[in-house]
Amino acid sequence: MPDYQNILNTIYKELLAREDKGEVADYIPELAKVDKTKFGVYLNNIHGENYCVGDAKTKFSIQSISKVFTLAMAFANQGNKLWKRVDVEPSGNPFNYLALLEQEEGIPRNPLINSGAIVVADCLLSSYDDPKAELLKFVRQLANDDDIHYNDTVATSEIETGFRNFAIANLLKSFGNLENPVEDVLDFYFHQCSLEMTCEQLSNAFFPFANKGVCMQENECLTATQAKRINAIMLTCGFYDEAGEFAFEVGLPGKSGVGGGIVALLPDNFIITTWSPGLNEKGNSYLGMLALEKFTTATKASIF
Ligand code: GLN
């Protein structure tokens, strides 16, 4: 087995010293306040070993990483019926792009761009009386950790400034692909994005995706087929118009968020989570992408 701790220490030291760290997302005013010098990495494997470096135990806004959790919940709940309302093709466009949705008559390209995640949120609203409580329960169960919460200030900050998401949801509604009121669906969507977790909690919560659907506490959260399909969607769609670049540089399925987090995994092996709030121009963590490229190169760990 590679000397993981040593590899993480080397990558951390090298990247922390870099002057260029990308830019913090400022289109959500609350996120603009985050300290750009934060940087952490957490690695756990399916045998229970774990390694960490830097700010791996500090909570941050998981933002779009939450789309994997809502997708898993909706897929487990609805099965293949879900794919009638959202497709599984890469979009090649930014996460909040509008034009494709108009062209493709209200069927989002995939569940990991905003339009797709908003449809998934609508499915959860239709399935549960209290979807926010259910999502929290689901994520806490995946992570085996009850200390996971929404941040209402971040959610409110996005409700006040999320004009593109309102445009997307209204377009979906006009095409008949939202069952619930736009305001209710977006209130849920902005709350899921506001979930705060540490690198450690995220790595633990993604355990079933690396372990054929079986959680850390050994119960089956997803079927092996569902885990496989979600990993395929992460690989092809997890980084928006940088999904090809992430596969090329890193070679693992994964998901990013504009809070600066990235979770990536090697099925049947490990989960690695990075957090550095500075983003590149595509909205993915700048240092996180570099760290993961260095990690898979040093360990030769990749699905390819
Ligand atoms: N809440 C953000 C948005 O909807 C999530 C985007 C992201 O993390 N890529 O704009």
Coordinates of C-alpha atoms and ligand atoms in Angstrom, one line a residue:
M1 CA 0.0 0.0 0.0
P2 CA 1.4 3.5 -0.8
D3 CA 2.5 5.6 2.1
Y4 CA -0.6 7.8 2.1
Q5 CA 0.2 10.1 5.0
N6 CA 3.6 10.9 3.5
I7 CA 2.1 11.6 0.1
L8 CA -0.7 13.8 1.6
N9 CA 1.9 15.8 3.6
T10 CA 4.1 16.4 0.6
I11 CA 1.1 17.6 -1.6
Y12 CA -0.2 19.8 1.3
K13 CA 3.2 21.5 1.8
E14 CA 3.7 22.1 -1.8
L15 CA 0.3 23.5 -2.6
L16 CA -0.1 25.6 0.6
A17 CA 3.0 27.5 -0.4
R18 CA 1.4 28.6 -3.7
E19 CA 0.5 32.2 -4.1
D20 CA -2.3 31.5 -6.7
K21 CA -5.2 29.9 -4.9
G22 CA -8.1 30.8 -7.2
E23 CA -11.1 33.0 -6.3
V24 CA -13.7 32.5 -3.6
A25 CA -17.3 32.3 -5.0
D26 CA -18.8 35.7 -4.5
Y27 CA -22.1 35.4 -6.3
I28 CA -23.4 33.9 -3.0
P29 CA -22.5 36.8 -0.6
E30 CA -22.1 34.6 2.4
L31 CA -19.5 32.4 0.7
A32 CA -17.4 35.5 -0.2
K33 CA -16.5 35.7 3.5
V34 CA -14.7 32.4 3.7
D35 CA -10.9 32.4 4.3
K36 CA -9.1 31.5 1.1
T37 CA -6.1 30.1 2.9
K38 CA -8.0 27.2 4.3
F39 CA -6.9 23.9 2.9
G40 CA -7.6 20.3 4.0
V41 CA -7.5 16.7 2.7
Y42 CA -9.0 13.6 4.2
L43 CA -8.6 10.1 2.9
N44 CA -10.4 7.0 4.1
N45 CA -10.5 3.5 2.7
I46 CA -13.1 0.8 2.8
H47 CA -11.0 -1.1 5.4
G48 CA -11.5 1.7 7.9
E49 CA -8.0 3.3 7.7
N50 CA -7.9 7.1 7.4
Y51 CA -5.4 9.9 6.9
C52 CA -5.7 13.6 7.0
V53 CA -3.8 16.9 6.6
G54 CA -4.6 20.6 7.2
D55 CA -8.2 21.8 7.8
A56 CA -9.8 18.4 7.2
K57 CA -12.0 18.7 10.3
T58 CA -13.4 22.3 9.7
K59 CA -16.9 22.6 8.3
F60 CA -17.6 24.3 5.0
S61 CA -20.5 24.8 2.7
I62 CA -20.9 21.7 0.6
Q63 CA -23.0 23.4 -2.1
S64 CA -23.3 21.2 -5.2
I65 CA -21.8 18.1 -3.5
S66 CA -25.2 17.8 -1.9
K67 CA -26.6 17.0 -5.4
V68 CA -25.1 13.5 -5.0
F69 CA -27.0 12.9 -1.8
T70 CA -30.3 14.1 -3.1
L71 CA -29.8 12.0 -6.3
A72 CA -29.0 8.9 -4.2
M73 CA -32.2 9.5 -2.1
A74 CA -34.4 10.1 -5.1
F75 CA -32.9 7.1 -7.0
A76 CA -33.3 4.8 -4.0
N77 CA -36.9 6.0 -3.6
Q78 CA -38.1 6.1 -7.2
G79 CA -35.9 3.8 -9.1
N80 CA -35.6 4.1 -12.9
K81 CA -38.7 6.3 -13.1
L82 CA -36.5 9.2 -12.2
W83 CA -34.8 9.1 -15.7
K84 CA -38.0 10.1 -17.4
R85 CA -37.5 13.6 -15.9
V86 CA -33.8 14.0 -16.0
D87 CA -31.2 12.6 -18.4
V88 CA -27.7 11.2 -17.7
E89 CA -25.6 12.9 -20.4
P90 CA -22.7 15.4 -19.7
S91 CA -23.8 19.0 -20.4
G92 CA -20.4 20.5 -21.5
N93 CA -21.8 23.8 -20.0
P94 CA -21.6 25.7 -16.7
F95 CA -23.7 24.4 -13.8
N96 CA -26.2 27.2 -14.0
Y97 CA -26.6 27.3 -17.8
L98 CA -30.1 28.1 -19.1
A99 CA -30.1 27.8 -22.9
L100 CA -29.9 24.0 -23.1
L101 CA -33.0 23.5 -21.0
E102 CA -35.0 25.6 -23.4
Q103 CA -33.7 23.7 -26.4
E104 CA -34.3 20.3 -24.8
E105 CA -37.8 21.2 -23.6
G106 CA -37.4 21.1 -19.9
I107 CA -35.5 17.8 -19.5
P108 CA -32.2 18.6 -17.8
R109 CA -29.1 16.9 -19.2
N110 CA -28.1 15.3 -15.9
P111 CA -28.9 15.5 -12.1
L112 CA -25.6 17.2 -11.2
I113 CA -26.2 20.5 -13.0
N114 CA -28.5 22.9 -11.3
S115 CA -31.5 22.2 -13.5
G116 CA -31.2 18.5 -12.9
A117 CA -30.8 18.9 -9.2
I118 CA -33.8 21.2 -9.0
V119 CA -35.9 18.4 -10.7
V120 CA -34.5 15.9 -8.2
A121 CA -35.4 18.3 -5.3
D122 CA -39.0 18.5 -6.7
C123 CA -39.1 14.6 -6.6
L124 CA -38.1 14.7 -3.0
L125 CA -40.7 17.3 -2.2
S126 CA -43.4 15.1 -3.7
S127 CA -42.2 12.0 -1.9
Y128 CA -41.8 13.3 1.7
D129 CA -43.9 15.4 4.1
D130 CA -40.7 17.0 5.5
P131 CA -38.0 16.6 2.9
K132 CA -35.5 18.8 4.7
A133 CA -35.6 16.6 7.8
E134 CA -35.5 13.5 5.6
L135 CA -32.4 14.7 3.8
L136 CA -30.6 15.5 7.0
K137 CA -31.5 12.1 8.4
F138 CA -30.2 10.4 5.2
V139 CA -26.9 12.3 5.2
R140 CA -26.3 11.8 8.9
Q141 CA -26.9 8.1 8.4
L142 CA -24.5 7.9 5.5
A143 CA -21.8 9.8 7.5
N144 CA -22.7 8.0 10.7
D145 CA -22.6 11.4 12.4
D146 CA -25.4 13.5 13.8
D147 CA -23.4 16.8 13.9
I148 CA -24.4 17.8 10.3
H149 CA -26.7 20.9 9.9
Y150 CA -28.1 23.3 7.4
N151 CA -26.8 26.9 7.5
D152 CA -29.9 29.1 7.2
T153 CA -27.8 32.3 6.7
V154 CA -26.2 30.8 3.6
A155 CA -29.5 29.5 2.3
T156 CA -31.1 32.9 2.8
S157 CA -28.2 34.6 1.1
E158 CA -28.9 32.4 -2.0
I159 CA -32.6 32.9 -1.9
E160 CA -32.0 36.6 -2.1
T161 CA -29.5 36.4 -5.0
G162 CA -30.2 33.2 -6.8
F163 CA -31.7 34.8 -9.9
R164 CA -30.5 32.2 -12.4
N165 CA -31.8 29.4 -10.2
F166 CA -35.2 31.1 -10.1
A167 CA -35.0 31.4 -13.9
I168 CA -34.1 27.7 -14.3
A169 CA -36.9 26.6 -11.9
N170 CA -39.5 28.8 -13.7
L171 CA -38.4 27.4 -17.1
L172 CA -38.8 23.8 -15.7
K173 CA -42.2 24.7 -14.4
S174 CA -43.3 26.1 -17.7
F175 CA -42.3 22.8 -19.4
G176 CA -44.3 20.9 -16.8
N177 CA -41.2 19.3 -15.2
L178 CA -41.9 20.7 -11.6
E179 CA -44.8 19.3 -9.6
N180 CA -44.4 21.7 -6.7
P181 CA -44.3 25.6 -6.4
V182 CA -41.0 27.1 -7.6
E183 CA -40.5 28.9 -4.2
D184 CA -40.9 25.6 -2.3
V185 CA -38.5 23.6 -4.6
L186 CA -35.9 26.3 -4.4
D187 CA -36.2 26.7 -0.7
F188 CA -35.3 23.0 -0.4
Y189 CA -32.6 23.3 -3.1
F190 CA -30.9 26.3 -1.4
H191 CA -31.0 24.5 2.0
Q192 CA -29.4 21.3 0.6
C193 CA -26.6 23.4 -0.8
S194 CA -26.2 25.1 2.6
L195 CA -25.3 21.9 4.4
E196 CA -22.0 22.2 6.2
M197 CA -19.7 19.3 6.6
T198 CA -16.0 18.6 7.1
C199 CA -13.8 16.7 4.7
E200 CA -13.9 13.8 7.2
Q201 CA -17.7 13.8 7.3
L202 CA -17.9 14.0 3.5
S203 CA -15.5 11.1 3.0
N204 CA -17.5 9.0 5.4
A205 CA -20.8 9.9 3.7
F206 CA -19.4 8.8 0.3
F207 CA -18.3 5.5 1.7
P208 CA -21.2 3.5 0.1
F209 CA -20.3 4.8 -3.3
A210 CA -16.9 3.2 -3.0
N211 CA -18.3 0.1 -1.3
K212 CA -21.0 -1.1 -3.7
G213 CA -23.8 0.7 -1.8
V214 CA -22.9 -0.6 1.7
C215 CA -22.4 2.1 4.4
M216 CA -19.8 2.2 7.1
Q217 CA -22.2 0.6 9.6
E218 CA -22.6 -2.2 7.0
N219 CA -26.2 -1.7 6.0
E220 CA -27.1 -1.4 2.4
C221 CA -28.0 2.3 1.7
L222 CA -28.0 1.8 -2.0
T223 CA -28.0 -1.3 -4.3
A224 CA -24.6 -2.0 -5.9
T225 CA -26.2 -1.1 -9.3
Q226 CA -27.4 2.3 -8.0
A227 CA -23.9 3.0 -6.6
K228 CA -22.4 2.1 -9.9
R229 CA -24.8 4.3 -11.8
I230 CA -24.2 7.3 -9.5
N231 CA -20.4 6.9 -9.8
A232 CA -20.8 6.9 -13.7
I233 CA -22.8 10.1 -13.4
M234 CA -20.2 11.6 -11.2
L235 CA -17.4 10.7 -13.6
T236 CA -19.2 12.1 -16.7
C237 CA -21.1 15.1 -15.1
G238 CA -19.6 15.8 -11.6
F239 CA -17.5 18.8 -12.7
Y240 CA -19.8 20.5 -15.2
D241 CA -17.9 21.7 -18.3
E242 CA -14.7 20.5 -16.6
A243 CA -15.8 16.8 -16.3
G244 CA -13.5 15.8 -19.2
E245 CA -10.6 17.7 -17.7
F246 CA -11.1 16.1 -14.2
A247 CA -11.2 12.6 -15.8
F248 CA -8.1 13.4 -17.8
E249 CA -6.1 14.9 -14.9
V250 CA -7.4 12.9 -11.9
G251 CA -9.1 9.8 -13.4
L252 CA -11.7 9.2 -10.6
P253 CA -15.5 9.8 -10.3
G254 CA -16.1 12.8 -8.0
K255 CA -18.2 15.9 -7.3
S256 CA -17.3 19.5 -6.6
G257 CA -19.1 22.4 -5.0
V258 CA -18.6 26.2 -5.1
G259 CA -17.8 26.1 -1.4
G260 CA -14.4 24.7 -2.5
G261 CA -15.0 21.1 -1.7
I262 CA -14.3 18.1 -3.9
V263 CA -15.0 14.4 -3.1
A264 CA -13.5 11.7 -5.4
L265 CA -13.4 8.0 -5.0
L266 CA -11.9 4.8 -6.3
P267 CA -14.5 2.1 -6.2
D268 CA -13.6 -0.8 -3.8
N269 CA -10.8 1.2 -2.5
F270 CA -10.9 4.7 -1.0
I271 CA -12.6 8.1 -0.8
I272 CA -10.6 11.3 -0.8
T273 CA -12.1 14.8 0.0
T274 CA -10.3 18.1 -0.5
W275 CA -11.3 21.6 0.6
S276 CA -9.8 24.8 -0.6
P277 CA -12.3 27.7 -1.1
G278 CA -10.5 29.4 -4.1
L279 CA -12.1 28.3 -7.3
N280 CA -10.9 28.2 -11.0
E281 CA -13.0 29.9 -13.7
K282 CA -15.2 26.8 -14.1
G283 CA -16.2 27.0 -10.4
N284 CA -14.2 24.0 -9.2
S285 CA -11.6 24.3 -6.4
Y286 CA -8.3 25.3 -7.8
L287 CA -6.0 23.7 -5.3
G288 CA -8.3 20.8 -4.8
M289 CA -8.0 19.8 -8.5
L290 CA -4.2 20.1 -8.4
A291 CA -4.0 18.1 -5.1
L292 CA -6.1 15.3 -6.6
E293 CA -4.0 15.2 -9.8
K294 CA -0.8 15.0 -7.7
F295 CA -2.4 12.3 -5.5
T296 CA -3.5 10.0 -8.3
T297 CA -0.2 10.5 -10.1
A298 CA 1.9 9.7 -6.9
T299 CA -0.3 6.6 -5.9
K300 CA -1.1 5.5 -9.5
A301 CA -4.7 5.1 -8.3
S302 CA -7.2 5.7 -11.0
I303 CA -10.2 3.9 -12.6
F304 CA -8.3 3.9 -15.9
Ligands
GLN1 N1 -25.9 26.7 -4.7 C1 -25.1 26.9 -5.8 C2 -25.9 27.3 -7.0 O1 -27.0 26.8 -7.2 C3 -24.4 25.5 -6.1 C4 -23.5 25.6 -7.3 C5 -22.2 24.7 -7.2 O2 -21.8 24.4 -6.1 N2 -21.7 24.5 -8.3 O3 -25.5 28.2 -7.8

